[in-house]
Amino acid sequence: MDAAGFQVVNECAQYGGKYQGGFIVTLGGNLLCSIIIHLISNNHVKSQVFKVLDECEQRTYTSVAFPAIGTGQAKLSPAKVADEMLDAIEEFASQKSVQHLQTVKIIIFQTDMLKDFHESMRKREKSDSPTTDSWFSVLKFWFGGKNQSTEKEKPLILKKKVDLVIFQICGESQENVDAAESWIKNLILKEQFETSISNELIASFDKRQTDALEDLQRRKHVTIQIENKLSPPLIKISGFSRDVCFVSVEVQKMIQKIKDAKEERSKAELLYKLVEWRYLGSNDTFFAFDKLTNMQLEDAKIAKKPYLNVTINKKNYKVDLNALEASDDKGKTLSIQRVSKSEGKL
């Protein structure tokens, strides 16, 4: 309150008996903020945090900073406070109506409380809850009195929109700040993992695969880099080990799917040189099926399947492979023929 100045003190005295919702709002005074929300002391930390978040959203503010509520004169358990504060943030962020509030900072002055908040964050990281995914995207630490080095430019990083939960740590001296920084970095590094996948087929990734990678990056809190200029091209995935392993499997599935599609097209090309399936179109003229459908018809015949669903001129037809007829849902029929290019019509 001393740092905020006399203006804030006078406002608190003026509005102290007129609070609604468990808090009063004053101007920021000498502090570098637009407003200060003063909470009326109680033991319901989660409810208080949620109300503050909602108030900030209603006022269209984009950021808010909290102390570790109740760990001072109220002497609440830091572990309990950490759980309740993060519960409130998680529950609030899961609401689809949140449009403005993007950054939540928790400022911790007592170094020994870091482990409680870190453990609470770890418990959520291990959870598969979809609401956790909506906000626990990046854990970023700010240290007073020391600028962070800019990250080295990467060849290509997919677009990534994240909501930040920031812990700002202040210390009595630069030495204490540096010690806290080193301790936290070590904790983060223990949780980090990186893997690379190299394959020629990565060069075949189109918008569908890129969109899928961006979705995985957003949901699984990882960073995905695509390096197309290497031979073979490479995808680098970094983040928490569990998430990296999950995304790695999904990328391998994408590559396998492209490989299967290429092999199928190659097989269809080869078969088309041997056998051609046709349908009777306009002017009593037979038209060839596309190569993939041609292969599906031949495979169905070899497997002795009686029917196969196909598409002709963007309409669905059911082919009777014994009668060599195709019928749509309105009863219209078309003649079908199979021609062996080496032996003539069969």
PDB file of C-alpha atoms in Angstrom, residues 34-238:
ATOM      1  CA  SER A  34      -4.464   0.534 -14.459  1.00  0.00           C
ATOM      2  CA  ILE A  35      -6.345  -0.536 -11.338  1.00  0.00           C
ATOM      3  CA  ILE A  36      -5.849  -2.369  -8.043  1.00  0.00           C
ATOM      4  CA  ILE A  37      -8.432  -4.907  -6.885  1.00  0.00           C
ATOM      5  CA  HIS A  38      -8.365  -5.124  -3.083  1.00  0.00           C
ATOM      6  CA  LEU A  39      -9.712  -8.429  -1.744  1.00  0.00           C
ATOM      7  CA  ILE A  40     -11.658  -8.635   1.520  1.00  0.00           C
ATOM      8  CA  SER A  41      -9.874 -11.280   3.565  1.00  0.00           C
ATOM      9  CA  ASN A  42     -11.410 -14.776   3.727  1.00  0.00           C
ATOM     10  CA  ASN A  43     -10.209 -18.348   3.291  1.00  0.00           C
ATOM     11  CA  HIS A  44     -11.930 -18.971  -0.076  1.00  0.00           C
ATOM     12  CA  VAL A  45      -8.941 -18.347  -2.322  1.00  0.00           C
ATOM     13  CA  LYS A  46     -10.337 -20.094  -5.388  1.00  0.00           C
ATOM     14  CA  SER A  47     -13.543 -18.053  -5.292  1.00  0.00           C
ATOM     15  CA  GLN A  48     -11.608 -14.810  -4.824  1.00  0.00           C
ATOM     16  CA  VAL A  49      -9.262 -15.490  -7.738  1.00  0.00           C
ATOM     17  CA  PHE A  50     -12.146 -16.449 -10.000  1.00  0.00           C
ATOM     18  CA  LYS A  51     -14.016 -13.234  -9.162  1.00  0.00           C
ATOM     19  CA  VAL A  52     -10.930 -11.131  -9.920  1.00  0.00           C
ATOM     20  CA  LEU A  53     -10.415 -12.882 -13.251  1.00  0.00           C
ATOM     21  CA  ASP A  54     -14.045 -12.327 -14.151  1.00  0.00           C
ATOM     22  CA  GLU A  55     -13.848  -8.650 -13.164  1.00  0.00           C
ATOM     23  CA  CYS A  56     -10.772  -8.182 -15.388  1.00  0.00           C
ATOM     24  CA  GLU A  57     -12.518  -9.884 -18.293  1.00  0.00           C
ATOM     25  CA  GLN A  58     -15.586  -7.675 -17.849  1.00  0.00           C
ATOM     26  CA  ARG A  59     -13.334  -4.606 -17.911  1.00  0.00           C
ATOM     27  CA  THR A  60     -11.580  -5.984 -21.064  1.00  0.00           C
ATOM     28  CA  TYR A  61      -8.144  -6.057 -19.401  1.00  0.00           C
ATOM     29  CA  THR A  62      -5.619  -8.371 -21.040  1.00  0.00           C
ATOM     30  CA  SER A  63      -3.439  -9.141 -18.001  1.00  0.00           C
ATOM     31  CA  VAL A  64      -3.597  -9.434 -14.233  1.00  0.00           C
ATOM     32  CA  ALA A  65      -1.019 -10.068 -11.494  1.00  0.00           C
ATOM     33  CA  PHE A  66      -1.686 -11.875  -8.194  1.00  0.00           C
ATOM     34  CA  PRO A  67       0.363 -12.303  -5.034  1.00  0.00           C
ATOM     35  CA  ALA A  68       0.244 -15.691  -3.295  1.00  0.00           C
ATOM     36  CA  ILE A  69      -3.107 -14.840  -1.680  1.00  0.00           C
ATOM     37  CA  GLY A  70      -3.501 -15.641   2.016  1.00  0.00           C
ATOM     38  CA  THR A  71       0.077 -16.795   2.656  1.00  0.00           C
ATOM     39  CA  GLY A  72       0.922 -13.684   4.677  1.00  0.00           C
ATOM     40  CA  GLN A  73      -1.052 -12.620   7.729  1.00  0.00           C
ATOM     41  CA  ALA A  74      -3.793 -15.190   7.019  1.00  0.00           C
ATOM     42  CA  LYS A  75      -1.106 -17.915   7.266  1.00  0.00           C
ATOM     43  CA  LEU A  76      -2.779 -20.237   4.766  1.00  0.00           C
ATOM     44  CA  SER A  77      -0.865 -23.274   3.519  1.00  0.00           C
ATOM     45  CA  PRO A  78       1.178 -22.327   0.392  1.00  0.00           C
ATOM     46  CA  ALA A  79       0.400 -25.722  -1.185  1.00  0.00           C
ATOM     47  CA  LYS A  80      -3.337 -25.229  -0.634  1.00  0.00           C
ATOM     48  CA  VAL A  81      -3.161 -21.673  -1.974  1.00  0.00           C
ATOM     49  CA  ALA A  82      -1.263 -22.838  -5.066  1.00  0.00           C
ATOM     50  CA  ASP A  83      -3.866 -25.514  -5.810  1.00  0.00           C
ATOM     51  CA  GLU A  84      -6.810 -23.159  -5.299  1.00  0.00           C
ATOM     52  CA  MET A  85      -5.328 -20.329  -7.363  1.00  0.00           C
ATOM     53  CA  LEU A  86      -4.463 -22.610 -10.267  1.00  0.00           C
ATOM     54  CA  ASP A  87      -7.846 -24.356  -9.987  1.00  0.00           C
ATOM     55  CA  ALA A  88      -9.530 -20.975 -10.412  1.00  0.00           C
ATOM     56  CA  ILE A  89      -7.339 -20.018 -13.397  1.00  0.00           C
ATOM     57  CA  GLU A  90      -7.930 -23.386 -15.054  1.00  0.00           C
ATOM     58  CA  GLU A  91     -11.691 -23.242 -14.510  1.00  0.00           C
ATOM     59  CA  PHE A  92     -11.889 -19.655 -15.747  1.00  0.00           C
ATOM     60  CA  ALA A  93      -9.770 -20.320 -18.852  1.00  0.00           C
ATOM     61  CA  SER A  94     -11.977 -23.268 -19.814  1.00  0.00           C
ATOM     62  CA  GLN A  95     -14.906 -20.912 -20.385  1.00  0.00           C
ATOM     63  CA  LYS A  96     -15.547 -20.236 -24.074  1.00  0.00           C
ATOM     64  CA  SER A  97     -16.689 -16.703 -23.232  1.00  0.00           C
ATOM     65  CA  VAL A  98     -13.159 -15.542 -22.291  1.00  0.00           C
ATOM     66  CA  GLN A  99     -12.031 -13.121 -24.995  1.00  0.00           C
ATOM     67  CA  HIS A 100      -9.825 -10.439 -23.444  1.00  0.00           C
ATOM     68  CA  LEU A 101      -7.794 -11.751 -20.512  1.00  0.00           C
ATOM     69  CA  GLN A 102      -4.681 -13.450 -21.909  1.00  0.00           C
ATOM     70  CA  THR A 103      -1.928 -13.255 -19.288  1.00  0.00           C
ATOM     71  CA  VAL A 104      -2.044 -14.244 -15.619  1.00  0.00           C
ATOM     72  CA  LYS A 105       0.987 -13.539 -13.423  1.00  0.00           C
ATOM     73  CA  ILE A 106       1.545 -14.971  -9.951  1.00  0.00           C
ATOM     74  CA  ILE A 107       4.200 -12.979  -8.091  1.00  0.00           C
ATOM     75  CA  ILE A 108       6.009 -14.947  -5.394  1.00  0.00           C
ATOM     76  CA  PHE A 109       8.289 -13.119  -2.971  1.00  0.00           C
ATOM     77  CA  GLN A 110       9.078 -16.108  -0.727  1.00  0.00           C
ATOM     78  CA  THR A 111      11.527 -18.425  -2.484  1.00  0.00           C
ATOM     79  CA  ASP A 112      10.475 -21.469  -0.437  1.00  0.00           C
ATOM     80  CA  MET A 113       6.932 -21.237  -1.917  1.00  0.00           C
ATOM     81  CA  LEU A 114       8.173 -21.901  -5.441  1.00  0.00           C
ATOM     82  CA  LYS A 115       8.194 -25.651  -4.896  1.00  0.00           C
ATOM     83  CA  ASP A 116       4.499 -25.611  -3.919  1.00  0.00           C
ATOM     84  CA  PHE A 117       3.421 -23.767  -7.054  1.00  0.00           C
ATOM     85  CA  HIS A 118       5.765 -25.829  -9.216  1.00  0.00           C
ATOM     86  CA  GLU A 119       4.338 -29.074  -7.817  1.00  0.00           C
ATOM     87  CA  SER A 120       0.792 -27.872  -8.420  1.00  0.00           C
ATOM     88  CA  MET A 121       1.696 -27.090 -12.037  1.00  0.00           C
ATOM     89  CA  ARG A 122       3.308 -30.524 -12.438  1.00  0.00           C
ATOM     90  CA  LYS A 123       0.178 -32.285 -11.211  1.00  0.00           C
ATOM     91  CA  ARG A 124      -1.827 -30.523 -13.903  1.00  0.00           C
ATOM     92  CA  GLU A 125       0.741 -31.313 -16.588  1.00  0.00           C
ATOM     93  CA  LYS A 126       0.370 -35.003 -15.768  1.00  0.00           C
ATOM     94  CA  SER A 127      -3.409 -34.742 -16.047  1.00  0.00           C
ATOM     95  CA  ASP A 128      -5.189 -35.554 -19.339  1.00  0.00           C
ATOM     96  CA  SER A 129      -7.969 -33.077 -18.575  1.00  0.00           C
ATOM     97  CA  PRO A 130      -9.028 -31.129 -21.699  1.00  0.00           C
ATOM     98  CA  THR A 131      -9.489 -28.005 -19.572  1.00  0.00           C
ATOM     99  CA  THR A 132      -5.828 -28.172 -18.579  1.00  0.00           C
ATOM    100  CA  ASP A 133      -4.874 -28.083 -22.252  1.00  0.00           C
ATOM    101  CA  SER A 134      -6.745 -24.818 -22.707  1.00  0.00           C
ATOM    102  CA  TRP A 135      -4.385 -22.797 -20.501  1.00  0.00           C
ATOM    103  CA  PHE A 136      -1.328 -24.772 -19.408  1.00  0.00           C
ATOM    104  CA  SER A 137       0.499 -24.152 -22.663  1.00  0.00           C
ATOM    105  CA  VAL A 138       3.688 -22.357 -21.577  1.00  0.00           C
ATOM    106  CA  LEU A 139       5.408 -21.911 -18.227  1.00  0.00           C
ATOM    107  CA  LYS A 140       7.525 -18.751 -18.357  1.00  0.00           C
ATOM    108  CA  PHE A 141       9.560 -17.244 -15.540  1.00  0.00           C
ATOM    109  CA  TRP A 142      10.521 -13.560 -15.256  1.00  0.00           C
ATOM    110  CA  PHE A 143      13.444 -12.471 -13.101  1.00  0.00           C
ATOM    111  CA  GLY A 144      13.859  -8.975 -11.774  1.00  0.00           C
ATOM    112  CA  GLY A 145      16.907  -7.014 -12.877  1.00  0.00           C
ATOM    113  CA  LYS A 146      18.020  -9.367 -15.663  1.00  0.00           C
ATOM    114  CA  ASN A 147      16.979  -9.392 -19.302  1.00  0.00           C
ATOM    115  CA  GLN A 148      16.451 -12.766 -20.945  1.00  0.00           C
ATOM    116  CA  SER A 149      18.484 -13.543 -24.061  1.00  0.00           C
ATOM    117  CA  THR A 150      16.558 -13.666 -27.299  1.00  0.00           C
ATOM    118  CA  GLU A 151      15.986 -17.151 -28.673  1.00  0.00           C
ATOM    119  CA  LYS A 152      18.022 -18.208 -31.683  1.00  0.00           C
ATOM    120  CA  GLU A 153      16.029 -17.999 -34.891  1.00  0.00           C
ATOM    121  CA  LYS A 154      14.673 -21.353 -36.089  1.00  0.00           C
ATOM    122  CA  PRO A 155      14.296 -22.442 -39.749  1.00  0.00           C
ATOM    123  CA  LEU A 156      10.502 -22.747 -39.443  1.00  0.00           C
ATOM    124  CA  ILE A 157       8.262 -22.819 -36.393  1.00  0.00           C
ATOM    125  CA  LEU A 158       4.571 -23.475 -36.809  1.00  0.00           C
ATOM    126  CA  LYS A 159       2.141 -20.812 -35.682  1.00  0.00           C
ATOM    127  CA  LYS A 160       1.428 -21.132 -32.010  1.00  0.00           C
ATOM    128  CA  LYS A 161      -1.119 -19.171 -29.981  1.00  0.00           C
ATOM    129  CA  VAL A 162      -0.657 -19.643 -26.244  1.00  0.00           C
ATOM    130  CA  ASP A 163      -2.043 -18.326 -22.989  1.00  0.00           C
ATOM    131  CA  LEU A 164       0.669 -17.523 -20.452  1.00  0.00           C
ATOM    132  CA  VAL A 165       0.862 -18.268 -16.764  1.00  0.00           C
ATOM    133  CA  ILE A 166       3.814 -16.241 -15.481  1.00  0.00           C
ATOM    134  CA  PHE A 167       5.650 -16.440 -12.172  1.00  0.00           C
ATOM    135  CA  GLN A 168       7.561 -13.247 -11.396  1.00  0.00           C
ATOM    136  CA  ILE A 169      10.232 -13.740  -8.731  1.00  0.00           C
ATOM    137  CA  CYS A 170      11.766 -10.905  -6.757  1.00  0.00           C
ATOM    138  CA  GLY A 171      14.701 -11.181  -4.388  1.00  0.00           C
ATOM    139  CA  GLU A 172      16.576  -9.062  -1.890  1.00  0.00           C
ATOM    140  CA  SER A 173      19.704  -9.209  -4.034  1.00  0.00           C
ATOM    141  CA  GLN A 174      20.807 -10.079  -7.565  1.00  0.00           C
ATOM    142  CA  GLU A 175      22.602 -13.103  -6.095  1.00  0.00           C
ATOM    143  CA  ASN A 176      19.320 -14.470  -4.702  1.00  0.00           C
ATOM    144  CA  VAL A 177      17.554 -13.822  -8.001  1.00  0.00           C
ATOM    145  CA  ASP A 178      20.314 -15.636  -9.915  1.00  0.00           C
ATOM    146  CA  ALA A 179      20.151 -18.595  -7.538  1.00  0.00           C
ATOM    147  CA  ALA A 180      16.375 -18.843  -7.977  1.00  0.00           C
ATOM    148  CA  GLU A 181      16.794 -18.573 -11.755  1.00  0.00           C
ATOM    149  CA  SER A 182      19.314 -21.406 -11.792  1.00  0.00           C
ATOM    150  CA  TRP A 183      17.107 -23.619  -9.606  1.00  0.00           C
ATOM    151  CA  ILE A 184      14.041 -23.089 -11.775  1.00  0.00           C
ATOM    152  CA  LYS A 185      15.936 -23.623 -15.022  1.00  0.00           C
ATOM    153  CA  ASN A 186      17.200 -26.940 -13.687  1.00  0.00           C
ATOM    154  CA  LEU A 187      13.641 -27.981 -12.852  1.00  0.00           C
ATOM    155  CA  ILE A 188      12.458 -27.054 -16.337  1.00  0.00           C
ATOM    156  CA  LEU A 189      15.348 -28.840 -18.057  1.00  0.00           C
ATOM    157  CA  LYS A 190      14.592 -32.044 -16.136  1.00  0.00           C
ATOM    158  CA  GLU A 191      11.114 -32.030 -17.654  1.00  0.00           C
ATOM    159  CA  GLN A 192      12.230 -31.241 -21.211  1.00  0.00           C
ATOM    160  CA  PHE A 193      12.795 -33.692 -24.052  1.00  0.00           C
ATOM    161  CA  GLU A 194      13.569 -33.324 -27.743  1.00  0.00           C
ATOM    162  CA  THR A 195      13.400 -35.739 -30.646  1.00  0.00           C
ATOM    163  CA  SER A 196      13.842 -35.516 -34.423  1.00  0.00           C
ATOM    164  CA  ILE A 197      12.179 -37.394 -37.271  1.00  0.00           C
ATOM    165  CA  SER A 198      13.801 -37.372 -40.703  1.00  0.00           C
ATOM    166  CA  ASN A 199      12.069 -38.746 -43.783  1.00  0.00           C
ATOM    167  CA  GLU A 200      11.915 -37.823 -47.468  1.00  0.00           C
ATOM    168  CA  LEU A 201       8.116 -37.880 -47.309  1.00  0.00           C
ATOM    169  CA  ILE A 202       8.093 -34.846 -44.982  1.00  0.00           C
ATOM    170  CA  ALA A 203       8.671 -32.793 -48.144  1.00  0.00           C
ATOM    171  CA  SER A 204       5.206 -33.985 -49.276  1.00  0.00           C
ATOM    172  CA  PHE A 205       3.435 -32.414 -46.283  1.00  0.00           C
ATOM    173  CA  ASP A 206       0.689 -30.064 -47.471  1.00  0.00           C
ATOM    174  CA  LYS A 207      -1.784 -27.786 -45.662  1.00  0.00           C
ATOM    175  CA  ARG A 208      -3.642 -30.751 -44.153  1.00  0.00           C
ATOM    176  CA  GLN A 209      -0.537 -32.051 -42.427  1.00  0.00           C
ATOM    177  CA  THR A 210       0.599 -28.548 -41.427  1.00  0.00           C
ATOM    178  CA  ASP A 211      -2.801 -27.807 -39.860  1.00  0.00           C
ATOM    179  CA  ALA A 212      -2.664 -31.135 -38.000  1.00  0.00           C
ATOM    180  CA  LEU A 213       0.803 -30.307 -36.653  1.00  0.00           C
ATOM    181  CA  GLU A 214      -0.347 -26.871 -35.502  1.00  0.00           C
ATOM    182  CA  ASP A 215      -3.272 -28.494 -33.694  1.00  0.00           C
ATOM    183  CA  LEU A 216      -0.947 -30.998 -31.983  1.00  0.00           C
ATOM    184  CA  GLN A 217       1.411 -28.175 -31.028  1.00  0.00           C
ATOM    185  CA  ARG A 218      -1.448 -26.209 -29.488  1.00  0.00           C
ATOM    186  CA  ARG A 219      -3.002 -29.130 -27.592  1.00  0.00           C
ATOM    187  CA  LYS A 220       0.153 -30.851 -26.415  1.00  0.00           C
ATOM    188  CA  HIS A 221       2.300 -27.845 -25.410  1.00  0.00           C
ATOM    189  CA  VAL A 222       5.204 -28.723 -27.690  1.00  0.00           C
ATOM    190  CA  THR A 223       7.289 -26.787 -30.207  1.00  0.00           C
ATOM    191  CA  ILE A 224       7.450 -28.301 -33.704  1.00  0.00           C
ATOM    192  CA  GLN A 225      10.075 -27.170 -36.212  1.00  0.00           C
ATOM    193  CA  ILE A 226      10.084 -28.276 -39.861  1.00  0.00           C
ATOM    194  CA  GLU A 227      13.428 -28.106 -41.644  1.00  0.00           C
ATOM    195  CA  ASN A 228      12.668 -28.717 -45.318  1.00  0.00           C
ATOM    196  CA  LYS A 229      16.073 -27.660 -46.615  1.00  0.00           C
ATOM    197  CA  LEU A 230      17.821 -30.654 -45.083  1.00  0.00           C
ATOM    198  CA  SER A 231      18.181 -33.928 -46.967  1.00  0.00           C
ATOM    199  CA  PRO A 232      16.179 -35.784 -45.908  1.00  0.00           C
ATOM    200  CA  PRO A 233      13.790 -33.165 -44.432  1.00  0.00           C
ATOM    201  CA  LEU A 234      13.473 -33.167 -40.658  1.00  0.00           C
ATOM    202  CA  ILE A 235      10.816 -32.473 -38.031  1.00  0.00           C
ATOM    203  CA  LYS A 236      12.068 -31.525 -34.559  1.00  0.00           C
ATOM    204  CA  ILE A 237       9.711 -31.831 -31.566  1.00  0.00           C
ATOM    205  CA  SER A 238      10.521 -30.425 -28.112  1.00  0.00           C
TER     206      SER A 238
END
